[in-house]
Amino acid sequence: MMKKPYSFFAAIFSLLLANCTSAEQNKLDISGFGTLATATADTNKYQFRTDRSQAEFAKKDGFAYKPLSLIGVQLDYSVTSNLDFVGQFVYREQDEQNLDSITQMAFLRYDISPAWQVRAGRLAADIFHFSDTRDVSIAYPWVKVPTEVYGIVPARSFDGADISYTAPFSDFNLSIKGFWGSGESDFTSGDYSPITFNDLRSLGIEFVAFDWSVALKHTQTEAKNDNADSAFVSTSVAQLQPFWSGANAFADSLSLRGATIQYTSLYFNRFLGDWDLSGELSYIDSDSIALRPSFNGFLNLSYLYGAHTFYALYSFAEADPYYLSEEQPGFPINANTAELAIFVEEVASTLAHRQQSFSVGWRWDLRENLAFKAQVERTDIKARGTGLRARDGLVVDDEEGVAHTLFLALSFSF
């Protein structure tokens, strides 16, 4: 564990400065980004967190800095005219802090031709639009990317390789990219218990013009393991086989281990003078009850007035609630299995989020590389849909509710 992360960054900067001295000019480029942000809410029941991996959250009667604040450093080193190295290191709130966890990107990039490019190493998880800039707050108008779309998938990067093809046309540029690799993602809070994803394949196609863009991406992978809670419930259900003939099959369907997972996203953007309309829709599904079909998205309208951007944002996450008695009427519910039945519904509900948020915000560009942001968010949460929020107790016990959250942030680059 890294006890003194700031000492680590000091060492990184010292090393970089030393390299700068010895490196040839224009070989090494060092840049960075960061966010100093705080959040507070009007409730202790539905506490805000940035994504499913976070143990730190914002609640009533206080300002929380850890959920959104971070700092990152990026290195771009040119080896030859068509080969370079990119490394990106980000320190933020997460369950595990070490060199591996803060290394968000570390890859070699080779330009085969002006149209073809390959990259290999640790790459951003290119499953949605803001994959490369998810933590770079100065790159988008909001304080954070919409939680209903991005908070469900805490994975920032995967290890593997991609190949892309870009072709210009008269009115737009066409880009096609394919990726293959593996990685892991921590869905827990407080304990580091990541789920590993093998044989991850993604294919994306993007059309980009001066004032509009459209991107469609599809990703498929296989989960290698469950987290500790899901593994315990699945094993316990299998032990009911002497009393219920369907126990083993149902236990297998509860497990994420070996399950095929699919993620599809569609992004669009349109500039109309000083107005910007954008949105992203995503659909998640798997052959495990632990990750049932989920439809998510956001729609944003921004207005640019000089150095100021005003925006309104709507986002949602929707999945059907799971009731064991309806889905598995043969499950033996009695005094001995009542608690296990609740845990089964918890496994089926934890990743099935049900909420929608309305946000309004203001971004003020103080300088080219410094922006102040303020955002107020109202979130309507449905029963059995609070998995995106930090909470005490089980998701299946939660009722409908409303949470208001205030965010203030300084986003910068250097």
XYZ file of C-alpha atoms in Angstrom:
414
model
C 0.000 0.000 0.000
C 1.184 3.473 -0.755
C 1.224 5.338 2.555
C 2.497 8.643 1.168
C 1.173 9.180 -2.356
C 2.332 12.784 -2.481
C 5.895 11.604 -1.830
C 5.476 9.312 -4.784
C 4.382 12.175 -7.001
C 7.317 14.253 -5.773
C 9.618 11.434 -6.804
C 7.881 11.197 -10.195
C 8.306 14.918 -10.788
C 11.975 14.776 -9.758
C 12.545 11.914 -12.157
C 10.732 13.733 -14.920
C 12.732 16.899 -14.386
C 15.933 14.897 -14.498
C 14.795 13.264 -17.709
C 13.895 16.640 -19.124
C 17.434 17.801 -18.572
C 18.983 14.893 -20.399
C 16.363 14.316 -23.055
C 16.590 15.899 -26.413
C 14.309 18.818 -27.001
C 10.829 17.901 -28.327
C 11.397 14.228 -27.411
C 9.588 14.359 -24.067
C 6.440 16.293 -23.331
C 5.101 16.463 -19.783
C 1.617 17.675 -19.024
C -1.006 17.186 -16.380
C -4.496 17.862 -15.169
C -6.394 17.974 -11.927
C -9.584 18.768 -10.116
C -10.097 20.273 -6.688
C -13.774 19.672 -6.005
C -16.165 19.417 -3.130
C -19.686 18.067 -2.792
C -22.407 18.173 -0.188
C -25.924 16.732 -0.078
C -29.169 17.348 1.781
C -29.490 13.754 2.942
C -27.504 11.149 4.827
C -29.585 8.334 3.347
C -28.713 8.641 -0.349
C -25.060 9.644 -0.256
C -23.301 10.657 -3.467
C -20.259 8.786 -4.778
C -18.582 9.186 -8.145
C -18.681 5.535 -9.158
C -19.147 1.990 -7.856
C -15.542 1.632 -6.694
C -15.558 4.486 -4.201
C -15.672 4.226 -0.418
C -15.670 8.022 -0.003
C -18.952 9.860 -0.473
C -20.735 13.144 0.101
C -23.602 13.467 2.554
C -25.487 16.001 4.663
C -23.712 18.389 7.055
C -20.308 18.580 5.468
C -18.225 18.976 2.337
C -16.473 15.950 0.874
C -13.374 16.447 -1.283
C -12.236 12.894 -1.962
C -15.041 11.686 -4.285
C -14.115 14.124 -7.077
C -10.660 15.591 -6.415
C -7.696 14.108 -8.273
C -4.406 14.935 -9.955
C -2.828 13.373 -13.011
C 0.461 13.529 -14.911
C 0.931 12.502 -18.539
C 4.177 11.758 -20.364
C 4.515 11.713 -24.122
C 7.900 10.499 -25.312
C 8.724 10.401 -29.004
C 10.998 7.446 -29.800
C 10.987 7.941 -33.562
C 8.896 9.946 -35.976
C 6.210 7.267 -36.009
C 6.682 5.583 -32.605
C 6.017 7.124 -29.208
C 5.215 6.213 -25.620
C 2.330 7.605 -23.574
C 2.066 7.242 -19.810
C -0.680 8.678 -17.625
C -0.684 8.442 -13.811
C -3.716 9.546 -11.811
C -4.047 9.760 -8.050
C -7.659 9.768 -6.854
C -9.837 8.074 -4.277
C -9.897 4.305 -4.761
C -9.659 1.198 -2.615
C -6.079 0.349 -3.555
C -3.195 2.796 -3.993
C -0.018 1.525 -5.638
C 1.941 2.084 -8.841
C -0.244 -0.354 -10.778
C -3.547 1.217 -9.688
C -2.514 4.810 -10.473
C -1.101 3.881 -13.892
C -4.089 4.699 -16.019
C -2.315 4.526 -19.362
C 1.098 3.189 -20.431
C 1.320 2.221 -24.069
C 3.434 2.331 -27.208
C 1.824 3.946 -30.249
C 2.979 3.203 -33.783
C 1.756 4.990 -36.883
C 1.804 2.391 -39.650
C 0.628 4.984 -42.142
C -1.351 8.240 -41.994
C -4.522 6.122 -41.865
C -3.501 3.145 -39.714
C -2.290 3.190 -36.113
C -1.653 0.475 -33.493
C -1.267 0.841 -29.727
C -0.222 -1.767 -27.166
C 0.000 -1.667 -23.395
C -2.420 -0.210 -20.865
C -5.136 1.715 -22.664
C -8.202 3.669 -21.610
C -11.331 1.522 -21.418
C -12.767 2.604 -24.751
C -16.344 1.549 -24.125
C -17.956 4.994 -23.940
C -17.337 8.439 -25.392
C -15.337 10.088 -22.580
C -13.043 7.081 -22.103
C -9.816 9.049 -22.590
C -10.953 12.163 -20.689
C -13.215 10.688 -18.005
C -11.085 12.135 -15.170
C -9.985 15.252 -17.078
C -12.679 17.590 -15.819
C -11.440 20.621 -17.775
C -12.280 18.743 -21.002
C -16.062 18.868 -20.491
C -18.553 21.418 -19.105
C -19.824 19.449 -16.077
C -18.129 18.955 -12.713
C -18.200 15.195 -13.424
C -19.280 12.905 -16.215
C -22.907 11.731 -15.757
C -22.972 9.143 -12.967
C -25.894 7.183 -14.463
C -23.736 6.265 -17.483
C -20.146 6.336 -16.183
C -20.559 5.448 -12.496
C -21.760 1.939 -13.305
C -18.436 0.929 -14.901
C -15.595 1.960 -12.575
C -12.885 0.487 -14.848
C -10.638 3.211 -16.316
C -8.251 1.098 -18.357
C -7.478 -2.375 -19.720
C -4.285 -4.119 -20.842
C -4.151 -5.116 -24.495
C -3.836 -3.638 -27.958
C -5.964 -1.773 -30.444
C -5.778 -0.897 -34.107
C -7.531 2.061 -35.694
C -8.206 3.297 -39.183
C -9.027 6.917 -40.001
C -10.165 8.220 -43.373
C -11.146 11.772 -44.329
C -14.171 12.428 -46.470
C -15.420 15.691 -47.874
C -17.731 16.495 -44.934
C -16.456 14.293 -42.104
C -13.741 11.977 -40.837
C -14.399 8.256 -40.378
C -12.629 6.322 -37.613
C -12.870 2.586 -36.909
C -11.129 1.047 -33.914
C -10.873 -2.514 -32.598
C -9.466 -3.553 -29.181
C -8.600 -6.851 -27.515
C -7.316 -7.340 -23.983
C -8.203 -7.923 -20.341
C -8.461 -5.999 -17.088
C -10.200 -5.709 -13.776
C -12.664 -3.489 -11.979
C -13.369 -2.956 -8.287
C -17.097 -2.821 -7.535
C -16.740 -2.837 -3.774
C -16.533 -0.068 -1.210
C -13.877 -0.233 1.446
C -12.443 -3.627 0.494
C -10.407 -4.192 -2.650
C -12.078 -7.156 -4.333
C -11.827 -6.644 -8.095
C -13.568 -8.644 -10.794
C -11.286 -9.676 -13.656
C -12.532 -9.449 -17.239
C -10.932 -11.731 -19.819
C -11.060 -11.776 -23.606
C -12.387 -8.225 -23.746
C -13.164 -7.180 -27.302
C -14.523 -3.848 -28.472
C -15.299 -2.399 -31.866
C -16.169 1.231 -32.476
C -17.044 3.414 -35.430
C -17.087 7.204 -35.273
C -18.060 9.982 -37.659
C -16.666 13.423 -36.804
C -17.399 16.687 -38.614
C -16.848 20.356 -37.784
C -20.130 20.783 -35.938
C -21.368 17.242 -35.263
C -20.193 13.765 -34.329
C -21.704 10.303 -33.881
C -20.008 7.267 -32.301
C -21.208 3.680 -31.836
C -19.226 1.225 -29.698
C -19.822 -2.389 -28.718
C -17.845 -4.345 -26.128
C -18.025 -7.983 -25.094
C -16.061 -9.718 -22.348
C -16.131 -12.640 -19.923
C -15.963 -12.261 -16.125
C -13.360 -14.490 -14.493
C -14.642 -14.324 -10.924
C -17.295 -13.038 -8.501
C -16.708 -10.616 -5.686
C -16.756 -12.131 -2.192
C -20.446 -11.436 -1.485
C -21.730 -12.925 -4.748
C -19.512 -15.995 -4.384
C -20.875 -16.621 -0.862
C -24.517 -16.360 -1.975
C -24.000 -18.555 -5.035
C -22.302 -21.264 -2.945
C -25.054 -21.113 -0.323
C -27.803 -21.501 -2.932
C -26.059 -24.573 -4.400
C -26.273 -26.229 -0.969
C -30.080 -26.258 -1.315
C -29.816 -28.961 -4.016
C -31.015 -31.780 -1.639
C -34.213 -29.796 -1.040
C -34.683 -28.162 -4.469
C -33.690 -29.796 -7.738
C -33.077 -26.441 -9.427
C -30.575 -25.180 -6.861
C -27.355 -25.889 -8.789
C -28.606 -24.339 -12.021
C -29.896 -21.280 -10.197
C -26.606 -20.922 -8.294
C -24.734 -20.925 -11.616
C -27.031 -18.241 -13.018
C -26.373 -16.034 -9.955
C -22.614 -16.152 -10.500
C -20.709 -13.720 -12.695
C -17.884 -16.252 -13.046
C -17.710 -17.242 -16.713
C -20.618 -14.970 -17.649
C -20.556 -13.140 -20.979
C -21.104 -9.383 -20.577
C -22.033 -6.956 -23.332
C -21.905 -3.163 -23.334
C -23.147 -1.018 -26.220
C -23.055 2.779 -26.352
C -24.204 5.452 -28.809
C -22.967 9.050 -28.535
C -23.967 12.110 -30.533
C -23.076 15.774 -30.485
C -24.338 18.787 -32.434
C -23.151 22.407 -32.294
C -25.701 25.083 -33.247
C -23.887 28.403 -32.973
C -23.350 28.994 -29.250
C -25.516 26.004 -28.363
C -24.272 22.446 -27.908
C -26.605 19.438 -27.783
C -25.113 16.080 -26.847
C -26.143 12.756 -25.412
C -25.106 9.173 -24.848
C -27.174 5.987 -24.528
C -25.856 2.676 -23.277
C -27.227 -0.835 -22.867
C -25.678 -3.428 -20.551
C -26.556 -7.114 -20.424
C -25.077 -10.440 -19.404
C -26.126 -14.068 -18.994
C -25.884 -13.708 -15.197
C -28.688 -12.569 -12.890
C -26.061 -10.480 -11.076
C -25.908 -8.151 -14.101
C -29.330 -7.975 -15.681
C -30.350 -5.736 -18.617
C -29.858 -2.045 -17.908
C -30.623 0.986 -20.075
C -28.779 4.209 -19.279
C -28.181 7.588 -20.832
C -27.869 11.338 -20.639
C -28.960 14.387 -22.643
C -27.164 17.730 -22.296
C -27.821 21.237 -23.586
C -25.106 23.864 -23.125
C -24.985 27.548 -23.997
C -21.667 29.340 -24.450
C -21.589 33.035 -23.519
C -18.053 34.387 -23.680
C -16.016 32.702 -20.970
C -19.152 31.253 -19.409
C -20.967 28.006 -20.185
C -24.409 27.314 -18.786
C -25.836 23.825 -19.038
C -28.809 21.607 -18.230
C -28.291 17.876 -17.964
C -30.707 14.943 -17.657
C -29.426 11.430 -17.040
C -30.999 8.121 -16.099
C -30.288 4.483 -15.237
C -33.135 2.016 -15.562
C -33.432 -1.714 -14.835
C -36.363 -3.892 -13.823
C -36.576 -4.708 -10.079
C -35.967 -8.354 -9.180
C -38.330 -10.358 -6.957
C -37.224 -13.908 -6.216
C -40.746 -15.247 -5.665
C -41.738 -14.152 -9.189
C -38.545 -15.149 -10.995
C -37.974 -18.470 -9.186
C -41.293 -19.715 -7.744
C -39.668 -23.060 -6.919
C -37.119 -21.526 -4.528
C -37.885 -22.936 -1.054
C -38.550 -19.876 1.108
C -38.997 -20.814 4.752
C -37.602 -19.858 8.143
C -34.243 -21.455 7.330
C -33.824 -19.832 3.909
C -35.500 -16.447 4.431
C -32.198 -14.627 5.000
C -30.574 -16.347 2.016
C -33.553 -15.295 -0.142
C -32.903 -11.662 0.793
C -29.225 -12.032 -0.133
C -30.207 -13.563 -3.501
C -32.352 -10.512 -4.246
C -29.461 -8.295 -3.119
C -27.112 -9.946 -5.643
C -29.741 -9.449 -8.360
C -30.335 -5.813 -7.397
C -26.907 -4.360 -6.550
C -25.959 -3.684 -10.195
C -29.541 -2.931 -11.307
C -29.659 0.820 -10.765
C -32.879 2.801 -10.961
C -32.574 6.571 -10.758
C -32.723 9.782 -12.789
C -30.977 13.107 -12.251
C -31.650 16.675 -13.327
C -28.675 19.044 -13.132
C -28.025 22.683 -13.918
C -24.569 24.169 -13.871
C -22.208 26.978 -14.713
C -18.625 26.815 -15.964
C -16.451 29.936 -15.885
C -13.160 29.759 -17.800
C -10.921 31.956 -15.668
C -7.942 31.173 -17.898
C -7.292 28.875 -20.819
C -6.202 26.141 -18.425
C -8.315 26.985 -15.365
C -12.088 26.704 -14.957
C -14.468 27.145 -12.034
C -17.625 25.034 -12.027
C -20.788 24.913 -9.940
C -23.483 22.272 -10.364
C -26.731 21.495 -8.520
C -28.193 18.035 -9.017
C -31.556 16.539 -8.035
C -31.684 12.757 -8.099
C -34.922 10.785 -7.920
C -34.199 7.246 -6.753
C -36.601 4.337 -7.112
C -36.976 1.473 -4.666
C -34.327 -1.244 -5.086
C -32.292 1.069 -7.283
C -29.828 2.785 -4.961
C -26.681 0.906 -5.988
C -25.083 4.035 -7.422
C -25.345 5.714 -4.023
C -23.306 4.929 -0.916
C -25.644 3.489 1.712
C -25.995 1.610 4.954
C -27.842 -1.676 4.599
C -29.118 -3.637 1.629
C -30.378 -2.306 -1.699
C -33.518 -4.463 -1.400
C -34.459 -2.579 1.800
C -34.257 0.852 0.204
C -37.339 2.860 -0.650
C -37.950 5.651 -3.125
C -36.341 8.961 -2.275
C -34.853 12.225 -3.480
C -31.336 13.612 -3.002
C -30.030 17.094 -3.823
C -26.278 17.516 -4.258
C -24.167 20.660 -4.684
C -20.803 20.415 -6.466
C -18.096 23.103 -6.630
C -14.873 22.524 -8.558
C -11.673 24.059 -9.891
C -10.464 22.152 -12.953
C -7.025 22.809 -14.386
C -4.344 21.581 -16.722
C -0.633 22.270 -16.890
